[in-house]
Tab-separated table of C-alpha atoms in Angstrom:
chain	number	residue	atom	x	y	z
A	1	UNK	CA	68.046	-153.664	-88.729
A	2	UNK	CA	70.428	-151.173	-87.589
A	3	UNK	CA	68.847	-147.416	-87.771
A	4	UNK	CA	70.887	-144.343	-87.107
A	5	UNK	CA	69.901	-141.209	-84.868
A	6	UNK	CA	68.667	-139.268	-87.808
A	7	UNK	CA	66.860	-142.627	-89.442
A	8	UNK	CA	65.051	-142.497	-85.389
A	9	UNK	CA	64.464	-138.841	-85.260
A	10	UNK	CA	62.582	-138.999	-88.890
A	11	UNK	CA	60.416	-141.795	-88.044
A	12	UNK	CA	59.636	-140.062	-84.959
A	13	UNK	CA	58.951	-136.969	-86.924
A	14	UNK	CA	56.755	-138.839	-89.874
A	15	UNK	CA	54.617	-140.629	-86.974
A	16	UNK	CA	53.869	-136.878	-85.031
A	17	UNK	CA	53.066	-135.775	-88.420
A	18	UNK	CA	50.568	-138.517	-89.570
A	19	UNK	CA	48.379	-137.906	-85.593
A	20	UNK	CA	46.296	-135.386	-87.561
A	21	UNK	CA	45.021	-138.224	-90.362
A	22	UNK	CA	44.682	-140.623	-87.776
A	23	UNK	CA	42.090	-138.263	-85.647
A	24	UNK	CA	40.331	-137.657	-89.062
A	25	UNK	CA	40.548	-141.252	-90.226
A	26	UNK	CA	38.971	-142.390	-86.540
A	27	UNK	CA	36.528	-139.801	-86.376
A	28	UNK	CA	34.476	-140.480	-90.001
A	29	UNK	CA	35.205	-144.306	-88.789
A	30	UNK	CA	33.498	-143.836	-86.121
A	31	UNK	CA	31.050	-141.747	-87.188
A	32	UNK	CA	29.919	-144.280	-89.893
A	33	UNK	CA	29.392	-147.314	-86.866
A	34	UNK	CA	26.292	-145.399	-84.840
A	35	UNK	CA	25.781	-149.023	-83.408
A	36	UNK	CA	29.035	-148.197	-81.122
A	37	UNK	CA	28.462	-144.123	-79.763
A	38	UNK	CA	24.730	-145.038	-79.400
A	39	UNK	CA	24.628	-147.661	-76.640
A	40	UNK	CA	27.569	-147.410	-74.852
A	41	UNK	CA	26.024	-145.063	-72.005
A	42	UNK	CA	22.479	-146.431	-72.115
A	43	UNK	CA	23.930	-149.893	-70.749
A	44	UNK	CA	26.130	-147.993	-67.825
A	45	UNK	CA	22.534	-146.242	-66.842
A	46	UNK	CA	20.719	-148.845	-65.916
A	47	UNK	CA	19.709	-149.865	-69.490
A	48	UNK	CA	19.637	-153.649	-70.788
A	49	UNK	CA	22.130	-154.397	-72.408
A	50	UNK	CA	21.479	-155.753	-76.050
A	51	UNK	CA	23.263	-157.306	-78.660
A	52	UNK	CA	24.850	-154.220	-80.781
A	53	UNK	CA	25.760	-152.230	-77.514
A	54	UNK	CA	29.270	-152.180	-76.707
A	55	UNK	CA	30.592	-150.798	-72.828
A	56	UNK	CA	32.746	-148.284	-71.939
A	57	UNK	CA	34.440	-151.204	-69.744
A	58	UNK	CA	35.355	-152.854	-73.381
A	59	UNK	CA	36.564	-149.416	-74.913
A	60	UNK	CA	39.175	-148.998	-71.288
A	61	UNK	CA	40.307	-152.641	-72.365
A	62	UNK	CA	40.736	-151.793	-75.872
A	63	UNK	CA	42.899	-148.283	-74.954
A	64	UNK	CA	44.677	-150.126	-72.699
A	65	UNK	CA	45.689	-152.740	-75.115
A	66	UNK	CA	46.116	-149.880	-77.903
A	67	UNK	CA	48.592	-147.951	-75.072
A	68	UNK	CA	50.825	-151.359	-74.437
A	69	UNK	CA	50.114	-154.251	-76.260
A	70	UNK	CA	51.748	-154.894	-80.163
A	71	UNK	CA	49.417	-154.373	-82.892
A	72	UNK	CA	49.474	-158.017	-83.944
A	73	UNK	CA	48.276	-158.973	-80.271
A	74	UNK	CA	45.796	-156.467	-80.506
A	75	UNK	CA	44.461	-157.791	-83.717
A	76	UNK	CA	44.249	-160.902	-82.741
A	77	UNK	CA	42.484	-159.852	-79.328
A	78	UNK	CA	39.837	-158.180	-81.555
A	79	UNK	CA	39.889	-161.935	-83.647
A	80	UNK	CA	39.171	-163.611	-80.758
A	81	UNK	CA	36.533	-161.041	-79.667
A	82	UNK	CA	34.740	-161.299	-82.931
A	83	UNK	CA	34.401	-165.076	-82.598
A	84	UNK	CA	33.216	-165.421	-79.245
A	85	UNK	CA	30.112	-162.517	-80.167
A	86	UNK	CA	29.444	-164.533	-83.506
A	87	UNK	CA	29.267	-167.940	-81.125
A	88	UNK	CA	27.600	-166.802	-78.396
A	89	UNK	CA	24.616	-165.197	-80.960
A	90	UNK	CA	25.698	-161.453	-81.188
A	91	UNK	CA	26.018	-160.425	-84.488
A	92	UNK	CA	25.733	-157.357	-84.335
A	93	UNK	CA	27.943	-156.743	-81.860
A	94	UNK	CA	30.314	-159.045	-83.977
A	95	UNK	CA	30.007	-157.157	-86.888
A	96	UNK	CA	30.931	-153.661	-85.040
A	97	UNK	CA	34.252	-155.762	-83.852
A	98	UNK	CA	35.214	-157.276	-87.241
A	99	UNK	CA	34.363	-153.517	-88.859
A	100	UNK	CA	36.915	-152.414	-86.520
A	101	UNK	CA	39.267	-155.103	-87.387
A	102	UNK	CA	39.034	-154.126	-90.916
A	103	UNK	CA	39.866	-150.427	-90.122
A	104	UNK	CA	43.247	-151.505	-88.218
A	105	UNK	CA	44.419	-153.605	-91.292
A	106	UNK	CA	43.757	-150.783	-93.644
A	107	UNK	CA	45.580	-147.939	-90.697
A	108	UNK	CA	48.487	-151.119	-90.471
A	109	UNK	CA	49.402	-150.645	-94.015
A	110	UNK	CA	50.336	-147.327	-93.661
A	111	UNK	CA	53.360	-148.362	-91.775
A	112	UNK	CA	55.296	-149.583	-94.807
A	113	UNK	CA	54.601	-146.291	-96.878
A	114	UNK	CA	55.445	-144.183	-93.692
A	115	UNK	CA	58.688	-145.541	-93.268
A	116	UNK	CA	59.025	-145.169	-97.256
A	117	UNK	CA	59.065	-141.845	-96.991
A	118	UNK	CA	61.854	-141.725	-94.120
A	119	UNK	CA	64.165	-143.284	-96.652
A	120	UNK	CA	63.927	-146.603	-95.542
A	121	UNK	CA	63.241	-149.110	-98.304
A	122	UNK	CA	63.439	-152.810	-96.973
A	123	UNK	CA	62.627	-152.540	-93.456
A	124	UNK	CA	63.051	-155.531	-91.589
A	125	UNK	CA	59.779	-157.309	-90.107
A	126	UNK	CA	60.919	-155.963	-86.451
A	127	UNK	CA	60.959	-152.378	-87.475
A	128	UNK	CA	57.911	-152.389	-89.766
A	129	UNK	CA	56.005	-154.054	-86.313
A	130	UNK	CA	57.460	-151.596	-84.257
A	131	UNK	CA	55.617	-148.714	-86.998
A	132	UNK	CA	52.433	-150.651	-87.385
A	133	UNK	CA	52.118	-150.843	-83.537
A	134	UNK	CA	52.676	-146.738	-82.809
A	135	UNK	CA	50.495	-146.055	-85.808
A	136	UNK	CA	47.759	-148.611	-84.997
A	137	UNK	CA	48.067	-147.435	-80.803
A	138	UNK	CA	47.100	-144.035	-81.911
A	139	UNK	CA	44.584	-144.708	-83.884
A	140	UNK	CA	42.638	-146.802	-81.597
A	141	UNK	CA	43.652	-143.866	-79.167
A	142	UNK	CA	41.492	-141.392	-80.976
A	143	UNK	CA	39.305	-144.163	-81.674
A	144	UNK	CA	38.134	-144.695	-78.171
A	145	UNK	CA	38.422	-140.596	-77.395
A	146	UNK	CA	35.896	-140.160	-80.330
A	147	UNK	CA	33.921	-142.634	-79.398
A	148	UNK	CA	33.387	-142.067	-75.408
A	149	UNK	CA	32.951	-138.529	-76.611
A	150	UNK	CA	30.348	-138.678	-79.306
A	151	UNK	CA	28.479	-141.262	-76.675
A	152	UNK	CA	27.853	-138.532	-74.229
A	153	UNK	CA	26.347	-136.414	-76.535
A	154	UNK	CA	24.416	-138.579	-78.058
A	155	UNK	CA	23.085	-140.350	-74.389
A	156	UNK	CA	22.451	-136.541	-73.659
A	157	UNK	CA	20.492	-136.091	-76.700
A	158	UNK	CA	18.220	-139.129	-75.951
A	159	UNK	CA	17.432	-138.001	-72.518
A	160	UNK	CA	16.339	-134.514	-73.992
B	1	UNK	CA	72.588	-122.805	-98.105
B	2	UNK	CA	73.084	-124.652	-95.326
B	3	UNK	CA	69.972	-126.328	-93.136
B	4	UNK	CA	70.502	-124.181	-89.907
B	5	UNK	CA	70.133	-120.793	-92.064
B	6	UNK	CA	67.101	-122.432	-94.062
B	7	UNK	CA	65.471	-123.249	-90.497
B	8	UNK	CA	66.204	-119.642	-89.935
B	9	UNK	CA	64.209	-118.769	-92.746
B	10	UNK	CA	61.736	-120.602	-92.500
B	11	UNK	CA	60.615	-119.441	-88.867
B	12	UNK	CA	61.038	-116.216	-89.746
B	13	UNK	CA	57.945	-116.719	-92.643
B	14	UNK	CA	56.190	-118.432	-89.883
B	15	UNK	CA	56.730	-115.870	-87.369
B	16	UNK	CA	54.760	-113.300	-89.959
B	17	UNK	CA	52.131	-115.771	-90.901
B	18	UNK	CA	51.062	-116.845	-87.717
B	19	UNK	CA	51.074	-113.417	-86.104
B	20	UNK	CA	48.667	-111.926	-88.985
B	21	UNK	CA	46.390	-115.252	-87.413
B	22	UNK	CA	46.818	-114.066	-84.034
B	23	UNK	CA	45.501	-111.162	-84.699
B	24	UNK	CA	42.511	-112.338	-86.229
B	25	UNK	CA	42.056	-114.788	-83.335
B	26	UNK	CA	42.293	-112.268	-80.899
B	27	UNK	CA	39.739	-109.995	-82.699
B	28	UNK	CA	37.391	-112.398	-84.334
B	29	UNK	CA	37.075	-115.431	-83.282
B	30	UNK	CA	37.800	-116.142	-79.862
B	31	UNK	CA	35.368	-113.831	-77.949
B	32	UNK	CA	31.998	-116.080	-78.106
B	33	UNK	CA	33.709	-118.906	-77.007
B	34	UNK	CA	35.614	-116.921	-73.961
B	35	UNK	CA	32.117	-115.572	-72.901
B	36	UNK	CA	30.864	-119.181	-72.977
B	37	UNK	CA	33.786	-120.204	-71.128
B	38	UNK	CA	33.358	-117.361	-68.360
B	39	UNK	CA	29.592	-118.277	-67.600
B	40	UNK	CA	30.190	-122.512	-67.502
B	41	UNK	CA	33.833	-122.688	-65.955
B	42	UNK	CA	34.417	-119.482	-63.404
B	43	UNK	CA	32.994	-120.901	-60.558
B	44	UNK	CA	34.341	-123.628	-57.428
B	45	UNK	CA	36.745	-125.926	-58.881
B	46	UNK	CA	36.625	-125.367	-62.123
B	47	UNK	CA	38.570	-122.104	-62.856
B	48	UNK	CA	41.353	-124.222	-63.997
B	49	UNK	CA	39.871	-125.669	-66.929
B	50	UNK	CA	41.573	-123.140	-69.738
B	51	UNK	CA	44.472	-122.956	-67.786
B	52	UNK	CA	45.092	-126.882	-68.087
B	53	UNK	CA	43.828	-126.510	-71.773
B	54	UNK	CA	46.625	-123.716	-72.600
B	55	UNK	CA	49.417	-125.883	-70.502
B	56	UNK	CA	48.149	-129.628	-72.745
B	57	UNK	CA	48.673	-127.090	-75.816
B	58	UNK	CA	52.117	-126.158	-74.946
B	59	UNK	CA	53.035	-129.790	-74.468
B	60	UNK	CA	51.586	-132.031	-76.880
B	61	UNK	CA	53.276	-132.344	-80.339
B	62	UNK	CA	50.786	-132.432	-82.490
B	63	UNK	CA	47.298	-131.075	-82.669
B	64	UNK	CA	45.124	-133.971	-82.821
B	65	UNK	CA	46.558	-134.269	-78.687
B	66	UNK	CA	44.282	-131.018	-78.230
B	67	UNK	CA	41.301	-132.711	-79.446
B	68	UNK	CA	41.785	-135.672	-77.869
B	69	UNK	CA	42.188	-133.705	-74.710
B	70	UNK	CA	38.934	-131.465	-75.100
B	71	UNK	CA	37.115	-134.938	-75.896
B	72	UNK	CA	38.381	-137.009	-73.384
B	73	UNK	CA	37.272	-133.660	-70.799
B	74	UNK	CA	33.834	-133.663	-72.168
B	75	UNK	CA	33.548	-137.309	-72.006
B	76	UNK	CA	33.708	-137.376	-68.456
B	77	UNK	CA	30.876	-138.573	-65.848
B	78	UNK	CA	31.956	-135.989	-63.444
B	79	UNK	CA	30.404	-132.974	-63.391
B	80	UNK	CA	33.311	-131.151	-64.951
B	81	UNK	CA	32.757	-133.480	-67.866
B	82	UNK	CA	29.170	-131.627	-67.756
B	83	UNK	CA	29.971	-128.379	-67.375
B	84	UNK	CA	32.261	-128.856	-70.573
B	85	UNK	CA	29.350	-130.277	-72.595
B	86	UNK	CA	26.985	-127.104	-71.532
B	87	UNK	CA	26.119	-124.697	-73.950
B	88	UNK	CA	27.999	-127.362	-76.379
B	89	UNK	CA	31.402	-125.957	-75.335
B	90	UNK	CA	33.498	-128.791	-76.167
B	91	UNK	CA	31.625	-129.563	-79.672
B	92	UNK	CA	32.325	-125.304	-80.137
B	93	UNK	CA	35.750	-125.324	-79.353
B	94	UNK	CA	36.075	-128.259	-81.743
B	95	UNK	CA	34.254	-127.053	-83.995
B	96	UNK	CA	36.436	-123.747	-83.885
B	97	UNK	CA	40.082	-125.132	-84.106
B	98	UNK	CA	38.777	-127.144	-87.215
B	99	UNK	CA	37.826	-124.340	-89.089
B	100	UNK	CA	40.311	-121.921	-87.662
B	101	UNK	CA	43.823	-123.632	-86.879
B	102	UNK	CA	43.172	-126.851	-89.053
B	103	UNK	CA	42.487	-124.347	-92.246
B	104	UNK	CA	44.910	-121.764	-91.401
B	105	UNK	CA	47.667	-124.484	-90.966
B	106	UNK	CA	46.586	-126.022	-94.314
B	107	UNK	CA	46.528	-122.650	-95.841
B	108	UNK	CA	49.208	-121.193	-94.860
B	109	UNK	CA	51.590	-124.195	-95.113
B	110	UNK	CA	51.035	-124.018	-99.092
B	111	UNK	CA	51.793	-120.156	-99.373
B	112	UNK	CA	55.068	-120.552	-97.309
B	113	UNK	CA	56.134	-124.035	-99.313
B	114	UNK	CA	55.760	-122.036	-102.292
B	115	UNK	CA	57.278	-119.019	-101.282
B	116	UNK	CA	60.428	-121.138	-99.790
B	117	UNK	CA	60.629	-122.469	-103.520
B	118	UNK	CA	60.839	-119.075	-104.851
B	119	UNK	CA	64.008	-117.984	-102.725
B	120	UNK	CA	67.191	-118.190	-104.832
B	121	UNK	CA	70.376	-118.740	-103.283
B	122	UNK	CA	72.822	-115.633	-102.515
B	123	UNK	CA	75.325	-114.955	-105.158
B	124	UNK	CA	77.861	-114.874	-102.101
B	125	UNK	CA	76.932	-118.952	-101.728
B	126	UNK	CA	76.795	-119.603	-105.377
B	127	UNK	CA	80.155	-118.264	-105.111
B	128	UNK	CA	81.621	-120.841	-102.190
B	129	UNK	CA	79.820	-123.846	-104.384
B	130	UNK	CA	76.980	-123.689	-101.982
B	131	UNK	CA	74.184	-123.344	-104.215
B	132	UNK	CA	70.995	-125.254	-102.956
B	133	UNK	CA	68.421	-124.019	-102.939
B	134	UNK	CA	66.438	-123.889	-99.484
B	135	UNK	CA	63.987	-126.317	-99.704
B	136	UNK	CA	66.592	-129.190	-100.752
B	137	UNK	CA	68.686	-127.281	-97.520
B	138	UNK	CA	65.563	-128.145	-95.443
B	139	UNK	CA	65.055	-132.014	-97.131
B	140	UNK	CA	69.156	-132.130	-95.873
B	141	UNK	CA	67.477	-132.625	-92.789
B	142	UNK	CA	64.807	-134.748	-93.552
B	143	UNK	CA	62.483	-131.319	-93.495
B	144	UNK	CA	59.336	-131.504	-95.489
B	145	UNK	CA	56.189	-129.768	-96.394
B	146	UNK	CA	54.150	-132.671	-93.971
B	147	UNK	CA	56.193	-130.894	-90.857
B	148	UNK	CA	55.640	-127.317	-91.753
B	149	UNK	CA	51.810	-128.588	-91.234
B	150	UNK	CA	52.046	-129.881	-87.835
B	151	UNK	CA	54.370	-126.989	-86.968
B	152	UNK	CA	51.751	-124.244	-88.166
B	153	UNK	CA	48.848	-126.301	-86.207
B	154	UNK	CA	50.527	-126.329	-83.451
B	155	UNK	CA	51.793	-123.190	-83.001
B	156	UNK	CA	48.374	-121.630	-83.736
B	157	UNK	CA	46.548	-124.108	-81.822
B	158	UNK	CA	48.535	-122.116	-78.901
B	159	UNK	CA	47.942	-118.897	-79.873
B	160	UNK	CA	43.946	-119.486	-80.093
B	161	UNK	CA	43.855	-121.211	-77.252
B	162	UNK	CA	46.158	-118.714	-75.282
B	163	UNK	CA	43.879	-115.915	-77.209
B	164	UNK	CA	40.921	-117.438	-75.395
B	165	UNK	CA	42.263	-117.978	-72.000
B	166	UNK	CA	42.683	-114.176	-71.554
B	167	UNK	CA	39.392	-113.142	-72.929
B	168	UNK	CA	38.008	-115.932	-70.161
B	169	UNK	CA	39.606	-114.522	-67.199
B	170	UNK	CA	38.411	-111.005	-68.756
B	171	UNK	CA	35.305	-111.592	-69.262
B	172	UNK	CA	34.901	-113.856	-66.078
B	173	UNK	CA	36.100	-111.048	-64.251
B	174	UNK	CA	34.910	-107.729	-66.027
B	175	UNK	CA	31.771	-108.251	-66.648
B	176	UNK	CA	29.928	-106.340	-69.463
């Protein structure tokens, strides 16, 4: 699909002007899985680590996937990370994975309606990919920033 | 009306809306923070830290890059990822642009969208067929209310945290 300059510059525009719902919409995700912000640390000080507690090695891999990777490859990484917890007898770490899986296919459709609004009625698969991966990189983006944050609060809070 | 002179009207009614917010920043709201600021950060290596936060302000393009910025500093192991968690700094500063620039942005963006609706084209352009009004000028350039928003966060997103970099280096270096 061939997109002008101006088509470009308005996409460009409409993604800079969604960052502010993504924050919000990663911040009361994350704020509604404690299972994530409340291990993370605990395992990196010398705590053992349990089913449920997720590393701060895992979040890196997930921002650096979220920083270069497609979101269908990034979906799918998340798949395939969800299948090996459930067979190796994690669920609960599982079930903070295939939350999170859930929250990128909900933050994926906005793609369609965002490029909706730049005028652009039938995009072609390519282009509505190419939305779906900037929209779904910076959510994960403010995903991992909210949740290495609230984890170093809350690992501060336990040792109080 | 054309879309260059509705841009120019336009940042003039942001000029005088943001600067009444300066003010109030300046005045009200950044001074507790600053003092904070002065005690945790004005000492060895760290007298840099507002300094880099004012500079990420003037480059990012939308707010939510400031917060992801103050997180990711506070979310550090190093002991400047400490000193930004004493006192609860980072979670203040949050805490602060969300009910100062988030609210102001939202505010404000409503009272100049409506107030952009109210201006009538000059009878000189109704004359040369060049009657639009200004906000179908701005939508001629794919302008909408959405980046008014990020435009108001932004730009008062800088002028808090510029308003607290001064009052830091003030108060780190006149003490009361």
């Amino acid at each position: 699909m061939s997109l002008t300059t101006h088509d470009r510059h308005l996409i460009e525009r409409a993604l800079l002007n969604l960052q502010q719902d993504l924050m919000e919409r990663a911040v009361k995700d994350i704020d509604a899985i404690p299972e994530l912000y409340n291990a993370v640390k605990l395992v990196e000080r010398g705590g053992k680590k349990r089913d449920g507690d997720v590393s701060r090695t895992q979040l890196t891999a997930l921002l650096n996937m979220a920083r270069s990777q497609p979101a269908d490859e990034i979906k799918s990484y998340i798949k395939k990370r969800v299948d090996r917890r459930q067979k190796v007898g994690k669920p609960r770490e599982a079930a903070f994975w295939d939350a999170l899986l859930q929250k990128l296919k909900s933050v994926s459709l906005l793609s369609s309606g965002l490029l909706a609004d730049c005028g652009i009625k039938n995009p072609d698969k390519e282009l509505l990919m190419e939305a779906e991966t900037k929209i779904v990189g910076s959510y994960l983006q403010h995903v991992v920033a909210h949740c290495r944050y609230r984890t170093q609060f809350t690992v501060e809070e336990v040792q109080a | 009306m054309k879309y260059q002179e509705a841009q120019g009207i336009l940042r003039n009614l942001i000029s005088e809306a943001t600067a009444q917010k300066s003010d109030v920043y300046y005045e009200y709201k950044v001074q507790g923070l600053a003092q904070d600021a002065a005690d945790i950060f004005h000492k060895d290596k760290n007298r840099t830290q507002m300094k880099n936060l004012v500079n990420v302000s003037l480059n990012v393009q939308a707010l939510a890059d400031v917060f992801s910025y103050i997180k990711s500093q506070a979310s550090k192991d190093t002991s400047t990822g400490a000193l930004w968690r004493e006192k609860d700094f980072a979670k203040n500063l949050i805490g602060a642009l969300e009910q100062n620039v988030a609210k102001d942005a939202e505010n404000l963006s409503k009272g100049i969208w409506d107030a952009l609706k109210k201006i009538k084209p000059k009878q000189s352009d109704l004359e040369k067929s060049e009657s639009k009004e200004i906000i179908n000028a701005l939508g001629d350039g794919g302008y909408n209310q959405a980046d008014l928003k990020r435009t108001l966060r932004l730009q008062l997103v800088r002028l808090f945290v510029q308003h607290l970099e001064a009052h830091y280096i003030y108060s780190a270096r006149v003490p009361s």
